[in-house]
Amino acid sequence: MSKFTDFDLIPTLQATLAEKGLVKPTEIQDRALPALLGGRSVVGVAETGSGKTLAYALPVLNMLKRLETAGQAVSKESQPRSAVIVPTRELGEQVSRVFKMFTHTTRLRVRTVLGGTTLEVAKNNIKGAFEVLVGERHLEPLGQPVQLGPVGRRQKAEGRRQKAEGSGSPPAPRPGRPPWP
């Protein structure tokens, strides 16, 4: 197994990993990070708590900060470069926490649109320029498009829930109702 310092991550991500005491990647991180940092797609299956979220969060943040440093910062309102689409509010909160652990030093912005949020709050959450959107799969009720900016990437965590619950497809949306209660 390698160390996080072996990966081509920007210094601010390396510093945060060291500050948090994260030295050695888990198996899924060790296997996924080289491919994701190299721009390749990965399908990874691992147990809950194995570090899957960090395995894709680090490459996303690394790419976004490198683009910003190269003069390609996100500047358009409501057009993040990356979207992480999750099946539940709870998973969205967890994913958001992992991303936000690294945003103070990288100066990147993460916004959420999750169930249980009023429509007004959800719309306010996506105002302005930001890099990463974490949201549940039904964003249509916002009444405004949420578009990924150039070089956009979508990360889907939906397979985790389906695998855990043994279902082959996501539940159908409730007709005429937004996804949040």
PDB file of C-alpha atoms in Angstrom:
ATOM      1  CA  MET A   1       0.000   0.000   0.000  1.00  0.00           C
ATOM      2  CA  SER A   2       1.236   3.483  -0.833  1.00  0.00           C
ATOM      3  CA  LYS A   3       1.019   6.786   1.067  1.00  0.00           C
ATOM      4  CA  PHE A   4      -1.044   9.834   0.123  1.00  0.00           C
ATOM      5  CA  THR A   5       2.230  11.692  -0.463  1.00  0.00           C
ATOM      6  CA  ASP A   6       2.913   9.283  -3.360  1.00  0.00           C
ATOM      7  CA  PHE A   7      -0.021  10.721  -5.335  1.00  0.00           C
ATOM      8  CA  ASP A   8       0.180  13.823  -7.533  1.00  0.00           C
ATOM      9  CA  LEU A   9      -2.114  15.942  -5.358  1.00  0.00           C
ATOM     10  CA  ILE A  10      -1.810  19.718  -5.009  1.00  0.00           C
ATOM     11  CA  PRO A  11       0.041  20.919  -1.891  1.00  0.00           C
ATOM     12  CA  THR A  12      -3.097  22.205  -0.127  1.00  0.00           C
ATOM     13  CA  LEU A  13      -4.746  18.779  -0.372  1.00  0.00           C
ATOM     14  CA  GLN A  14      -1.558  17.110   0.858  1.00  0.00           C
ATOM     15  CA  ALA A  15      -1.404  19.568   3.769  1.00  0.00           C
ATOM     16  CA  THR A  16      -5.008  18.886   4.787  1.00  0.00           C
ATOM     17  CA  LEU A  17      -4.476  15.120   4.584  1.00  0.00           C
ATOM     18  CA  ALA A  18      -1.441  15.459   6.879  1.00  0.00           C
ATOM     19  CA  GLU A  19      -3.324  17.806   9.237  1.00  0.00           C
ATOM     20  CA  LYS A  20      -6.149  15.256   9.533  1.00  0.00           C
ATOM     21  CA  GLY A  21      -3.656  12.456  10.178  1.00  0.00           C
ATOM     22  CA  LEU A  22      -4.478  10.678   6.927  1.00  0.00           C
ATOM     23  CA  VAL A  23      -1.212   9.072   5.835  1.00  0.00           C
ATOM     24  CA  LYS A  24      -2.073   5.762   4.178  1.00  0.00           C
ATOM     25  CA  PRO A  25      -4.956   5.362   1.753  1.00  0.00           C
ATOM     26  CA  THR A  26      -7.473   2.577   2.201  1.00  0.00           C
ATOM     27  CA  GLU A  27      -7.562  -0.206  -0.395  1.00  0.00           C
ATOM     28  CA  ILE A  28     -10.253   1.490  -2.528  1.00  0.00           C
ATOM     29  CA  GLN A  29      -8.378   4.811  -2.385  1.00  0.00           C
ATOM     30  CA  ASP A  30      -5.065   3.172  -3.263  1.00  0.00           C
ATOM     31  CA  ARG A  31      -6.617   1.470  -6.283  1.00  0.00           C
ATOM     32  CA  ALA A  32      -8.884   4.314  -7.499  1.00  0.00           C
ATOM     33  CA  LEU A  33      -6.731   7.420  -6.989  1.00  0.00           C
ATOM     34  CA  PRO A  34      -4.090   6.706  -9.662  1.00  0.00           C
ATOM     35  CA  ALA A  35      -6.754   6.079 -12.324  1.00  0.00           C
ATOM     36  CA  LEU A  36      -8.941   9.025 -11.336  1.00  0.00           C
ATOM     37  CA  LEU A  37      -5.986  11.403 -11.102  1.00  0.00           C
ATOM     38  CA  GLY A  38      -5.023  10.189 -14.580  1.00  0.00           C
ATOM     39  CA  GLY A  39      -8.439  11.194 -15.914  1.00  0.00           C
ATOM     40  CA  ARG A  40      -9.834   7.685 -16.243  1.00  0.00           C
ATOM     41  CA  SER A  41     -13.230   6.484 -15.061  1.00  0.00           C
ATOM     42  CA  VAL A  42     -13.496   3.972 -12.242  1.00  0.00           C
ATOM     43  CA  VAL A  43     -16.257   1.749 -10.940  1.00  0.00           C
ATOM     44  CA  GLY A  44     -15.380   0.902  -7.361  1.00  0.00           C
ATOM     45  CA  VAL A  45     -17.182  -1.397  -4.974  1.00  0.00           C
ATOM     46  CA  ALA A  46     -16.226  -1.393  -1.317  1.00  0.00           C
ATOM     47  CA  GLU A  47     -17.860  -1.643   2.089  1.00  0.00           C
ATOM     48  CA  THR A  48     -19.398   1.265   3.945  1.00  0.00           C
ATOM     49  CA  GLY A  49     -16.716   3.235   5.744  1.00  0.00           C
ATOM     50  CA  SER A  50     -13.942   2.139   3.378  1.00  0.00           C
ATOM     51  CA  GLY A  51     -13.191   5.636   2.073  1.00  0.00           C
ATOM     52  CA  LYS A  52     -14.984   5.622  -1.287  1.00  0.00           C
ATOM     53  CA  THR A  53     -16.068   9.263  -0.964  1.00  0.00           C
ATOM     54  CA  LEU A  54     -12.532  10.503  -0.352  1.00  0.00           C
ATOM     55  CA  ALA A  55     -11.345   8.289  -3.234  1.00  0.00           C
ATOM     56  CA  TYR A  56     -13.301  10.438  -5.707  1.00  0.00           C
ATOM     57  CA  ALA A  57     -13.378  13.743  -3.784  1.00  0.00           C
ATOM     58  CA  LEU A  58      -9.598  14.186  -3.851  1.00  0.00           C
ATOM     59  CA  PRO A  59      -9.256  13.857  -7.653  1.00  0.00           C
ATOM     60  CA  VAL A  60     -12.243  16.165  -8.231  1.00  0.00           C
ATOM     61  CA  LEU A  61     -10.861  18.871  -5.934  1.00  0.00           C
ATOM     62  CA  ASN A  62      -7.372  18.391  -7.369  1.00  0.00           C
ATOM     63  CA  MET A  63      -8.644  18.891 -10.933  1.00  0.00           C
ATOM     64  CA  LEU A  64     -10.811  21.886 -10.024  1.00  0.00           C
ATOM     65  CA  LYS A  65      -7.977  23.687  -8.226  1.00  0.00           C
ATOM     66  CA  ARG A  66      -5.547  23.001 -11.075  1.00  0.00           C
ATOM     67  CA  LEU A  67      -8.044  24.503 -13.537  1.00  0.00           C
ATOM     68  CA  GLU A  68      -8.477  27.546 -11.300  1.00  0.00           C
ATOM     69  CA  THR A  69      -4.710  27.979 -10.972  1.00  0.00           C
ATOM     70  CA  ALA A  70      -4.426  27.783 -14.784  1.00  0.00           C
ATOM     71  CA  GLY A  71      -6.805  30.765 -15.093  1.00  0.00           C
ATOM     72  CA  GLN A  72     -10.012  28.791 -15.627  1.00  0.00           C
ATOM     73  CA  ALA A  73     -11.846  29.582 -12.410  1.00  0.00           C
ATOM     74  CA  VAL A  74     -15.595  29.062 -12.166  1.00  0.00           C
ATOM     75  CA  SER A  75     -17.201  32.463 -12.578  1.00  0.00           C
ATOM     76  CA  LYS A  76     -20.727  31.893 -13.899  1.00  0.00           C
ATOM     77  CA  GLU A  77     -23.606  31.783 -11.458  1.00  0.00           C
ATOM     78  CA  SER A  78     -25.164  28.380 -10.779  1.00  0.00           C
ATOM     79  CA  GLN A  79     -22.772  26.543 -13.111  1.00  0.00           C
ATOM     80  CA  PRO A  80     -20.540  24.277 -11.035  1.00  0.00           C
ATOM     81  CA  ARG A  81     -17.943  22.127 -12.749  1.00  0.00           C
ATOM     82  CA  SER A  82     -18.730  19.025 -10.724  1.00  0.00           C
ATOM     83  CA  ALA A  83     -21.942  17.500  -9.432  1.00  0.00           C
ATOM     84  CA  VAL A  84     -22.204  14.629  -6.995  1.00  0.00           C
ATOM     85  CA  ILE A  85     -25.674  13.145  -7.304  1.00  0.00           C
ATOM     86  CA  VAL A  86     -26.809  11.059  -4.323  1.00  0.00           C
ATOM     87  CA  PRO A  87     -29.983   9.096  -3.538  1.00  0.00           C
ATOM     88  CA  THR A  88     -30.585  10.385   0.011  1.00  0.00           C
ATOM     89  CA  ARG A  89     -30.175  13.474   2.152  1.00  0.00           C
ATOM     90  CA  GLU A  90     -28.056  11.566   4.655  1.00  0.00           C
ATOM     91  CA  LEU A  91     -25.568  10.436   2.024  1.00  0.00           C
ATOM     92  CA  GLY A  92     -25.526  13.984   0.602  1.00  0.00           C
ATOM     93  CA  GLU A  93     -24.634  15.394   4.016  1.00  0.00           C
ATOM     94  CA  GLN A  94     -21.838  12.822   4.407  1.00  0.00           C
ATOM     95  CA  VAL A  95     -20.420  13.537   0.935  1.00  0.00           C
ATOM     96  CA  SER A  96     -20.605  17.284   1.548  1.00  0.00           C
ATOM     97  CA  ARG A  97     -18.697  16.913   4.852  1.00  0.00           C
ATOM     98  CA  VAL A  98     -15.894  15.012   3.128  1.00  0.00           C
ATOM     99  CA  PHE A  99     -15.561  17.644   0.390  1.00  0.00           C
ATOM    100  CA  LYS A 100     -15.738  20.520   2.871  1.00  0.00           C
ATOM    101  CA  MET A 101     -12.868  19.066   4.948  1.00  0.00           C
ATOM    102  CA  PHE A 102     -10.637  20.194   2.080  1.00  0.00           C
ATOM    103  CA  THR A 103     -12.267  23.441   0.947  1.00  0.00           C
ATOM    104  CA  HIS A 104     -10.783  25.759   3.565  1.00  0.00           C
ATOM    105  CA  THR A 105      -7.238  25.322   2.293  1.00  0.00           C
ATOM    106  CA  THR A 106      -8.113  24.867  -1.389  1.00  0.00           C
ATOM    107  CA  ARG A 107     -10.537  27.832  -1.357  1.00  0.00           C
ATOM    108  CA  LEU A 108     -13.056  25.863  -3.437  1.00  0.00           C
ATOM    109  CA  ARG A 109     -16.803  26.104  -2.833  1.00  0.00           C
ATOM    110  CA  VAL A 110     -19.242  23.235  -2.247  1.00  0.00           C
ATOM    111  CA  ARG A 111     -23.004  23.762  -2.185  1.00  0.00           C
ATOM    112  CA  THR A 112     -25.820  21.348  -1.381  1.00  0.00           C
ATOM    113  CA  VAL A 113     -29.405  20.887  -2.495  1.00  0.00           C
ATOM    114  CA  LEU A 114     -30.865  18.112  -0.370  1.00  0.00           C
ATOM    115  CA  GLY A 115     -34.280  16.901   0.736  1.00  0.00           C
ATOM    116  CA  GLY A 116     -35.900  18.605   3.690  1.00  0.00           C
ATOM    117  CA  THR A 117     -34.761  21.999   2.411  1.00  0.00           C
ATOM    118  CA  THR A 118     -37.330  24.628   1.500  1.00  0.00           C
ATOM    119  CA  LEU A 119     -37.457  25.660  -2.143  1.00  0.00           C
ATOM    120  CA  GLU A 120     -36.313  29.174  -1.226  1.00  0.00           C
ATOM    121  CA  VAL A 121     -33.266  27.899   0.671  1.00  0.00           C
ATOM    122  CA  ALA A 122     -32.436  25.441  -2.129  1.00  0.00           C
ATOM    123  CA  LYS A 123     -32.524  28.228  -4.728  1.00  0.00           C
ATOM    124  CA  ASN A 124     -30.336  30.438  -2.538  1.00  0.00           C
ATOM    125  CA  ASN A 125     -27.848  27.574  -2.113  1.00  0.00           C
ATOM    126  CA  ILE A 126     -27.106  27.515  -5.839  1.00  0.00           C
ATOM    127  CA  LYS A 127     -26.762  31.269  -6.347  1.00  0.00           C
ATOM    128  CA  GLY A 128     -23.365  32.629  -7.186  1.00  0.00           C
ATOM    129  CA  ALA A 129     -20.284  30.917  -8.511  1.00  0.00           C
ATOM    130  CA  PHE A 130     -19.196  27.617  -6.946  1.00  0.00           C
ATOM    131  CA  GLU A 131     -17.291  24.522  -8.021  1.00  0.00           C
ATOM    132  CA  VAL A 132     -19.099  21.470  -6.579  1.00  0.00           C
ATOM    133  CA  LEU A 133     -22.809  20.735  -6.201  1.00  0.00           C
ATOM    134  CA  VAL A 134     -23.918  17.872  -3.956  1.00  0.00           C
ATOM    135  CA  GLY A 135     -27.572  17.118  -4.529  1.00  0.00           C
ATOM    136  CA  GLU A 136     -30.248  14.508  -4.678  1.00  0.00           C
ATOM    137  CA  ARG A 137     -31.147  13.207  -8.097  1.00  0.00           C
ATOM    138  CA  HIS A 138     -34.316  15.322  -8.511  1.00  0.00           C
ATOM    139  CA  LEU A 139     -33.252  18.942  -9.041  1.00  0.00           C
ATOM    140  CA  GLU A 140     -36.079  19.950 -11.433  1.00  0.00           C
ATOM    141  CA  PRO A 141     -38.329  21.505  -8.738  1.00  0.00           C
ATOM    142  CA  LEU A 142     -35.805  24.329  -8.326  1.00  0.00           C
ATOM    143  CA  GLY A 143     -37.400  26.060 -11.316  1.00  0.00           C
ATOM    144  CA  GLN A 144     -34.034  27.031 -12.744  1.00  0.00           C
ATOM    145  CA  PRO A 145     -31.478  24.976 -14.593  1.00  0.00           C
ATOM    146  CA  VAL A 146     -28.391  23.784 -12.791  1.00  0.00           C
ATOM    147  CA  GLN A 147     -25.758  23.339 -15.477  1.00  0.00           C
ATOM    148  CA  LEU A 148     -22.290  21.959 -15.193  1.00  0.00           C
ATOM    149  CA  GLY A 149     -19.722  24.374 -16.552  1.00  0.00           C
ATOM    150  CA  PRO A 150     -17.032  23.407 -19.064  1.00  0.00           C
ATOM    151  CA  VAL A 151     -14.985  20.334 -18.214  1.00  0.00           C
ATOM    152  CA  GLY A 152     -17.890  19.161 -16.046  1.00  0.00           C
ATOM    153  CA  ARG A 153     -17.837  15.838 -14.263  1.00  0.00           C
ATOM    154  CA  ARG A 154     -20.720  14.012 -12.684  1.00  0.00           C
ATOM    155  CA  GLN A 155     -20.085  11.656  -9.850  1.00  0.00           C
ATOM    156  CA  LYS A 156     -22.863   9.260  -8.933  1.00  0.00           C
ATOM    157  CA  ALA A 157     -23.197   7.623  -5.578  1.00  0.00           C
ATOM    158  CA  GLU A 158     -26.513   6.041  -6.450  1.00  0.00           C
ATOM    159  CA  GLY A 159     -25.023   2.588  -6.989  1.00  0.00           C
ATOM    160  CA  ARG A 160     -23.989   2.415  -3.333  1.00  0.00           C
ATOM    161  CA  ARG A 161     -27.534   2.572  -2.074  1.00  0.00           C
ATOM    162  CA  GLN A 162     -28.825   0.191  -4.726  1.00  0.00           C
ATOM    163  CA  LYS A 163     -26.105  -2.333  -3.917  1.00  0.00           C
ATOM    164  CA  ALA A 164     -26.743  -2.029  -0.181  1.00  0.00           C
ATOM    165  CA  GLU A 165     -30.496  -2.391  -0.550  1.00  0.00           C
ATOM    166  CA  GLY A 166     -30.273  -5.057  -3.239  1.00  0.00           C
ATOM    167  CA  SER A 167     -32.416  -3.093  -5.685  1.00  0.00           C
ATOM    168  CA  GLY A 168     -31.564  -2.805  -9.340  1.00  0.00           C
ATOM    169  CA  SER A 169     -33.069   0.605 -10.007  1.00  0.00           C
ATOM    170  CA  PRO A 170     -33.805   3.791  -8.099  1.00  0.00           C
ATOM    171  CA  PRO A 171     -37.304   4.389  -6.779  1.00  0.00           C
ATOM    172  CA  ALA A 172     -39.642   6.248  -9.102  1.00  0.00           C
ATOM    173  CA  PRO A 173     -40.122   9.946  -8.355  1.00  0.00           C
ATOM    174  CA  ARG A 174     -43.359  10.870  -6.643  1.00  0.00           C
ATOM    175  CA  PRO A 175     -45.673  12.337  -9.309  1.00  0.00           C
ATOM    176  CA  GLY A 176     -46.330  16.048  -8.929  1.00  0.00           C
ATOM    177  CA  ARG A 177     -44.231  16.379  -5.762  1.00  0.00           C
ATOM    178  CA  PRO A 178     -40.689  17.522  -5.170  1.00  0.00           C
ATOM    179  CA  PRO A 179     -38.257  14.886  -3.829  1.00  0.00           C
ATOM    180  CA  TRP A 180     -38.072  16.530  -0.434  1.00  0.00           C
ATOM    181  CA  PRO A 181     -40.854  16.149   2.142  1.00  0.00           C
TER     182      PRO A 181
END
